[in-house]
Amino acid sequence: GNSVTQMEGPVTLSEEAFLTINCTYTATGYPSLFWYVQYPGEGLQLLLKATKADDKGSNKGFEATYRKETTSFHLEKGSVQVSDSAVYFCALSGSNQGGKLIFGQGTELSVKP
Amino acid sequence: DAGVTQSPTHLIKTRGQQVTLRCSPKSGHDTVSWYQQALGQGPQFIFQYYEEEERQRGNFPDRFSGHQFPNYSSELNVNALLLGDSALYLCASSLNPGDPYEQYFGPGTRLTVT
């Protein structure tokens, strides 16, 4: 079945450091890929998405490219801020899955001033 | 414009009891999905409701059931609670069941089973 694997956290960075959170997936067909963010005490917020191979999703300085050849969707940001501290979830929605999301286990990011 | 709302915020129940969680979708949305997020894990899909019917179901036992009302709000019911049911329960709404792009999540209900 479909699945998502993320790098384990926690990830601790200094402000203005470069961020990469790895995400790989297993799916049949052509899934859509997402990154969600969960701030402490809050629900999930969609950060960015990509719906087909080679698409690049971007938002708030974060970006991720849908790589079908490596089945990956790594999240990157050039310069993190303290306010980026949160848990980040990679997710996919398979073809003809009616919007059902399959999530990775999450990666906690802590950014220190 | 109110987003997705859930109630209650927190709930403590005893093993064997039953619980009902509630969700109101974002204005204009007609599809509600429920997810269970155990501590330190990613959310897992429970089921989805559209047009007052369960359209999809994840790998959860029949103790988990739901309902959608004509105003699109939804309830999640869990019977015979187990300690392992302790989790954050998230509701997500969207405009239709086939669109994965615009799912909005509520803040969740934290259920603790003792």
mmCIF file of C-alpha atoms in Angstrom:
data_model
loop_
_atom_site.group_PDB
_atom_site.id
_atom_site.type_symbol
_atom_site.label_atom_id
_atom_site.label_comp_id
_atom_site.label_asym_id
_atom_site.label_seq_id
_atom_site.Cartn_x
_atom_site.Cartn_y
_atom_site.Cartn_z
ATOM 1 C CA GLY A 1 0.000 0.000 0.000
ATOM 2 C CA ASN A 2 0.844 3.670 -0.092
ATOM 3 C CA SER A 3 3.213 4.995 2.557
ATOM 4 C CA VAL A 4 5.385 7.972 3.480
ATOM 5 C CA THR A 5 8.717 7.946 5.302
ATOM 6 C CA GLN A 6 10.284 11.044 6.825
ATOM 7 C CA MET A 7 13.626 11.623 8.440
ATOM 8 C CA GLU A 8 13.475 11.312 12.188
ATOM 9 C CA GLY A 9 13.692 14.313 14.426
ATOM 10 C CA PRO A 10 14.094 16.335 16.353
ATOM 11 C CA VAL A 11 16.074 18.647 14.125
ATOM 12 C CA THR A 12 17.711 21.552 15.927
ATOM 13 C CA LEU A 13 19.068 24.475 13.931
ATOM 14 C CA SER A 14 20.326 27.964 14.587
ATOM 15 C CA GLU A 15 18.433 30.893 13.149
ATOM 16 C CA GLU A 16 19.294 31.562 9.481
ATOM 17 C CA ALA A 17 20.577 28.015 8.930
ATOM 18 C CA PHE A 18 19.590 25.963 5.893
ATOM 19 C CA LEU A 19 16.876 23.372 6.407
ATOM 20 C CA THR A 20 16.291 20.058 4.678
ATOM 21 C CA ILE A 21 13.735 17.506 5.847
ATOM 22 C CA ASN A 22 13.787 14.343 3.784
ATOM 23 C CA CYS A 23 10.618 12.619 2.647
ATOM 24 C CA THR A 24 10.235 9.556 0.450
ATOM 25 C CA TYR A 25 7.067 7.794 -0.564
ATOM 26 C CA THR A 26 5.713 4.533 -1.923
ATOM 27 C CA ALA A 27 2.629 4.719 -4.069
ATOM 28 C CA THR A 28 1.022 3.276 -7.142
ATOM 29 C CA GLY A 29 0.026 5.629 -9.909
ATOM 30 C CA TYR A 30 0.547 9.348 -9.597
ATOM 31 C CA PRO A 31 -0.108 10.662 -6.099
ATOM 32 C CA SER A 32 -0.294 14.275 -5.035
ATOM 33 C CA LEU A 33 2.266 15.268 -2.404
ATOM 34 C CA PHE A 34 1.972 17.702 0.484
ATOM 35 C CA TRP A 35 3.821 19.226 3.383
ATOM 36 C CA TYR A 36 1.761 20.166 6.438
ATOM 37 C CA VAL A 37 2.956 22.065 9.497
ATOM 38 C CA GLN A 38 1.652 21.738 13.040
ATOM 39 C CA TYR A 39 2.470 24.496 15.503
ATOM 40 C CA PRO A 40 2.229 23.676 19.220
ATOM 41 C CA GLY A 41 -1.382 23.287 20.323
ATOM 42 C CA GLU A 42 -2.779 23.791 16.843
ATOM 43 C CA GLY A 43 -4.158 21.701 14.012
ATOM 44 C CA LEU A 44 -2.434 21.006 10.727
ATOM 45 C CA GLN A 45 -1.890 23.715 8.161
ATOM 46 C CA LEU A 46 -1.123 23.027 4.525
ATOM 47 C CA LEU A 47 2.325 24.461 3.800
ATOM 48 C CA LEU A 48 2.755 23.502 0.145
ATOM 49 C CA LYS A 49 1.734 20.940 -2.424
ATOM 50 C CA ALA A 50 2.741 19.396 -5.764
ATOM 51 C CA THR A 51 0.400 17.405 -7.950
ATOM 52 C CA LYS A 52 2.650 15.987 -10.667
ATOM 53 C CA ALA A 53 6.236 14.996 -11.315
ATOM 54 C CA ASP A 54 8.785 17.840 -11.395
ATOM 55 C CA ASP A 55 6.297 20.297 -9.874
ATOM 56 C CA LYS A 56 7.809 22.572 -7.248
ATOM 57 C CA GLY A 57 5.595 23.656 -4.385
ATOM 58 C CA SER A 58 6.577 26.767 -2.466
ATOM 59 C CA ASN A 59 5.235 28.927 0.343
ATOM 60 C CA LYS A 60 6.688 31.217 3.035
ATOM 61 C CA GLY A 61 10.236 30.528 1.842
ATOM 62 C CA PHE A 62 9.779 26.751 1.973
ATOM 63 C CA GLU A 63 9.943 24.667 -1.179
ATOM 64 C CA ALA A 64 9.810 21.041 -2.255
ATOM 65 C CA THR A 65 10.112 19.365 -5.650
ATOM 66 C CA TYR A 66 8.159 16.255 -6.661
ATOM 67 C CA ARG A 67 10.825 13.799 -7.826
ATOM 68 C CA LYS A 68 9.214 10.722 -9.291
ATOM 69 C CA GLU A 69 12.509 9.065 -10.251
ATOM 70 C CA THR A 70 13.628 9.057 -6.610
ATOM 71 C CA THR A 71 10.097 8.996 -5.111
ATOM 72 C CA SER A 72 11.027 11.954 -2.947
ATOM 73 C CA PHE A 73 9.578 15.289 -1.853
ATOM 74 C CA HIS A 74 12.208 16.867 0.376
ATOM 75 C CA LEU A 75 11.355 20.106 2.193
ATOM 76 C CA GLU A 76 13.920 22.925 2.086
ATOM 77 C CA LYS A 77 14.259 26.466 3.354
ATOM 78 C CA GLY A 78 17.269 28.663 2.864
ATOM 79 C CA SER A 79 17.168 30.557 6.153
ATOM 80 C CA VAL A 80 15.019 29.355 9.052
ATOM 81 C CA GLN A 81 13.558 31.573 11.744
ATOM 82 C CA VAL A 82 12.616 30.862 15.344
ATOM 83 C CA SER A 83 8.980 31.108 14.283
ATOM 84 C CA ASP A 84 9.475 28.079 11.993
ATOM 85 C CA SER A 85 9.753 25.819 15.053
ATOM 86 C CA ALA A 86 6.995 23.243 14.606
ATOM 87 C CA VAL A 87 6.346 19.668 13.533
ATOM 88 C CA TYR A 88 6.394 19.084 9.776
ATOM 89 C CA PHE A 89 4.459 16.269 8.110
ATOM 90 C CA CYS A 90 4.923 14.939 4.618
ATOM 91 C CA ALA A 91 1.757 13.424 3.142
ATOM 92 C CA LEU A 92 0.384 11.946 -0.043
ATOM 93 C CA SER A 93 -3.012 11.492 -1.578
ATOM 94 C CA GLY A 94 -3.190 8.649 -4.036
ATOM 95 C CA SER A 95 -4.917 8.666 -7.370
ATOM 96 C CA ASN A 96 -8.645 8.027 -6.995
ATOM 97 C CA GLN A 97 -8.345 8.040 -3.214
ATOM 98 C CA GLY A 98 -11.029 10.652 -2.667
ATOM 99 C CA GLY A 99 -8.720 12.994 -0.837
ATOM 100 C CA LYS A 100 -7.615 10.506 1.820
ATOM 101 C CA LEU A 101 -4.252 11.668 3.146
ATOM 102 C CA ILE A 102 -1.458 9.332 4.216
ATOM 103 C CA PHE A 103 1.035 11.004 6.528
ATOM 104 C CA GLY A 104 4.597 10.389 7.544
ATOM 105 C CA GLN A 105 5.454 10.257 11.225
ATOM 106 C CA GLY A 106 6.436 13.930 11.404
ATOM 107 C CA THR A 107 9.712 15.746 11.981
ATOM 108 C CA GLU A 108 10.032 18.175 14.848
ATOM 109 C CA LEU A 109 12.055 21.289 14.048
ATOM 110 C CA SER A 110 13.470 23.513 16.759
ATOM 111 C CA VAL A 111 15.159 26.756 15.731
ATOM 112 C CA LYS A 112 17.334 28.506 18.308
ATOM 113 C CA PRO A 113 18.083 32.256 18.225
ATOM 114 C CA ASP B 1 -15.232 33.281 8.026
ATOM 115 C CA ALA B 2 -14.958 30.561 10.666
ATOM 116 C CA GLY B 3 -12.589 27.746 9.935
ATOM 117 C CA VAL B 4 -13.049 24.172 11.065
ATOM 118 C CA THR B 5 -14.156 23.978 14.666
ATOM 119 C CA GLN B 6 -14.093 20.979 16.973
ATOM 120 C CA SER B 7 -15.514 20.277 20.387
ATOM 121 C CA PRO B 8 -14.659 19.580 23.053
ATOM 122 C CA THR B 9 -11.024 20.640 23.215
ATOM 123 C CA HIS B 10 -10.068 18.060 25.780
ATOM 124 C CA LEU B 11 -11.822 15.001 27.124
ATOM 125 C CA ILE B 12 -10.982 12.396 29.734
ATOM 126 C CA LYS B 13 -12.821 9.067 29.688
ATOM 127 C CA THR B 14 -12.529 5.737 31.416
ATOM 128 C CA ARG B 15 -11.788 2.492 29.621
ATOM 129 C CA GLY B 16 -14.994 0.878 28.370
ATOM 130 C CA GLN B 17 -16.922 4.151 28.100
ATOM 131 C CA GLN B 18 -18.233 5.742 24.937
ATOM 132 C CA VAL B 19 -17.338 9.170 23.546
ATOM 133 C CA THR B 20 -18.712 11.551 20.930
ATOM 134 C CA LEU B 21 -16.587 14.207 19.260
ATOM 135 C CA ARG B 22 -18.007 16.984 17.109
ATOM 136 C CA CYS B 23 -16.817 18.902 14.070
ATOM 137 C CA SER B 24 -18.179 21.851 12.132
ATOM 138 C CA PRO B 25 -16.625 22.246 8.689
ATOM 139 C CA LYS B 26 -15.358 25.442 7.164
ATOM 140 C CA SER B 27 -18.140 27.520 5.650
ATOM 141 C CA GLY B 28 -19.004 26.236 2.188
ATOM 142 C CA HIS B 29 -17.411 22.821 2.675
ATOM 143 C CA ASP B 30 -19.491 19.663 2.415
ATOM 144 C CA THR B 31 -17.007 16.861 3.107
ATOM 145 C CA VAL B 32 -15.591 15.906 6.494
ATOM 146 C CA SER B 33 -12.730 13.530 7.202
ATOM 147 C CA TRP B 34 -11.568 12.303 10.601
ATOM 148 C CA TYR B 35 -8.010 11.426 11.582
ATOM 149 C CA GLN B 36 -6.442 9.952 14.711
ATOM 150 C CA GLN B 37 -3.029 11.291 15.729
ATOM 151 C CA ALA B 38 -1.286 9.314 18.444
ATOM 152 C CA LEU B 39 1.427 11.075 20.405
ATOM 153 C CA GLY B 40 4.548 11.494 18.300
ATOM 154 C CA GLN B 41 2.941 10.013 15.190
ATOM 155 C CA GLY B 42 1.396 11.292 12.002
ATOM 156 C CA PRO B 43 -2.376 11.420 11.621
ATOM 157 C CA GLN B 44 -4.118 8.256 10.447
ATOM 158 C CA PHE B 45 -7.276 8.374 8.356
ATOM 159 C CA ILE B 46 -10.376 7.045 10.103
ATOM 160 C CA PHE B 47 -13.189 7.798 7.643
ATOM 161 C CA GLN B 48 -14.757 10.416 5.404
ATOM 162 C CA TYR B 49 -18.330 11.633 5.159
ATOM 163 C CA TYR B 50 -20.025 13.231 2.180
ATOM 164 C CA GLU B 51 -23.758 13.661 1.545
ATOM 165 C CA GLU B 52 -24.397 12.169 4.993
ATOM 166 C CA GLU B 53 -22.782 8.874 4.032
ATOM 167 C CA GLU B 54 -19.495 7.237 4.889
ATOM 168 C CA ARG B 55 -17.534 7.301 1.622
ATOM 169 C CA GLN B 56 -14.192 5.900 2.670
ATOM 170 C CA ARG B 57 -12.873 4.132 5.716
ATOM 171 C CA GLY B 58 -9.386 3.530 7.015
ATOM 172 C CA ASN B 59 -8.153 0.557 8.984
ATOM 173 C CA PHE B 60 -10.139 1.185 12.160
ATOM 174 C CA PRO B 61 -12.473 -1.226 13.972
ATOM 175 C CA ASP B 62 -16.249 -0.907 14.003
ATOM 176 C CA ARG B 63 -16.025 0.679 17.457
ATOM 177 C CA PHE B 64 -15.335 3.849 15.501
ATOM 178 C CA SER B 65 -18.440 5.209 13.829
ATOM 179 C CA GLY B 66 -19.610 8.528 12.559
ATOM 180 C CA HIS B 67 -22.403 10.622 11.291
ATOM 181 C CA GLN B 68 -22.870 13.659 9.097
ATOM 182 C CA PHE B 69 -25.815 15.988 9.489
ATOM 183 C CA PRO B 70 -27.683 17.941 6.793
ATOM 184 C CA ASN B 71 -25.729 21.083 7.743
ATOM 185 C CA TYR B 72 -22.502 19.118 6.965
ATOM 186 C CA SER B 73 -21.328 18.990 10.564
ATOM 187 C CA SER B 74 -20.123 15.620 11.748
ATOM 188 C CA GLU B 75 -19.710 13.440 14.808
ATOM 189 C CA LEU B 76 -17.180 10.750 15.585
ATOM 190 C CA ASN B 77 -18.274 8.098 18.067
ATOM 191 C CA VAL B 78 -15.993 5.626 19.746
ATOM 192 C CA ASN B 79 -17.461 2.775 21.787
ATOM 193 C CA ALA B 80 -15.818 0.522 24.368
ATOM 194 C CA LEU B 81 -12.844 2.807 24.754
ATOM 195 C CA LEU B 82 -9.391 1.304 25.074
ATOM 196 C CA LEU B 83 -6.274 2.896 26.523
ATOM 197 C CA GLY B 84 -4.852 2.882 23.000
ATOM 198 C CA ASP B 85 -7.617 5.201 21.811
ATOM 199 C CA SER B 86 -5.908 8.061 23.640
ATOM 200 C CA ALA B 87 -4.935 10.485 20.897
ATOM 201 C CA LEU B 88 -5.600 13.808 19.225
ATOM 202 C CA TYR B 89 -8.601 13.485 16.926
ATOM 203 C CA LEU B 90 -8.507 15.818 13.962
ATOM 204 C CA CYS B 91 -11.322 16.792 11.668
ATOM 205 C CA ALA B 92 -10.657 18.081 8.165
ATOM 206 C CA SER B 93 -13.116 19.605 5.738
ATOM 207 C CA SER B 94 -13.066 20.120 2.001
ATOM 208 C CA LEU B 95 -15.393 21.194 -0.767
ATOM 209 C CA ASN B 96 -15.852 17.735 -2.212
ATOM 210 C CA PRO B 97 -14.487 14.275 -1.538
ATOM 211 C CA GLY B 98 -12.300 14.154 -4.595
ATOM 212 C CA ASP B 99 -10.246 17.259 -3.943
ATOM 213 C CA PRO B 100 -7.169 16.645 -1.828
ATOM 214 C CA TYR B 101 -5.836 20.115 -2.296
ATOM 215 C CA GLU B 102 -7.993 22.192 -0.054
ATOM 216 C CA GLN B 103 -8.413 20.238 3.128
ATOM 217 C CA TYR B 104 -8.629 22.437 6.193
ATOM 218 C CA PHE B 105 -7.934 20.950 9.608
ATOM 219 C CA GLY B 106 -9.444 21.858 12.922
ATOM 220 C CA PRO B 107 -7.425 22.215 16.138
ATOM 221 C CA GLY B 108 -8.399 18.743 17.297
ATOM 222 C CA THR B 109 -9.892 17.103 20.356
ATOM 223 C CA ARG B 110 -7.424 15.598 22.813
ATOM 224 C CA LEU B 111 -8.920 12.356 24.178
ATOM 225 C CA THR B 112 -7.341 10.699 27.186
ATOM 226 C CA VAL B 113 -8.551 7.245 28.214
ATOM 227 C CA THR B 114 -7.661 6.142 31.734
#
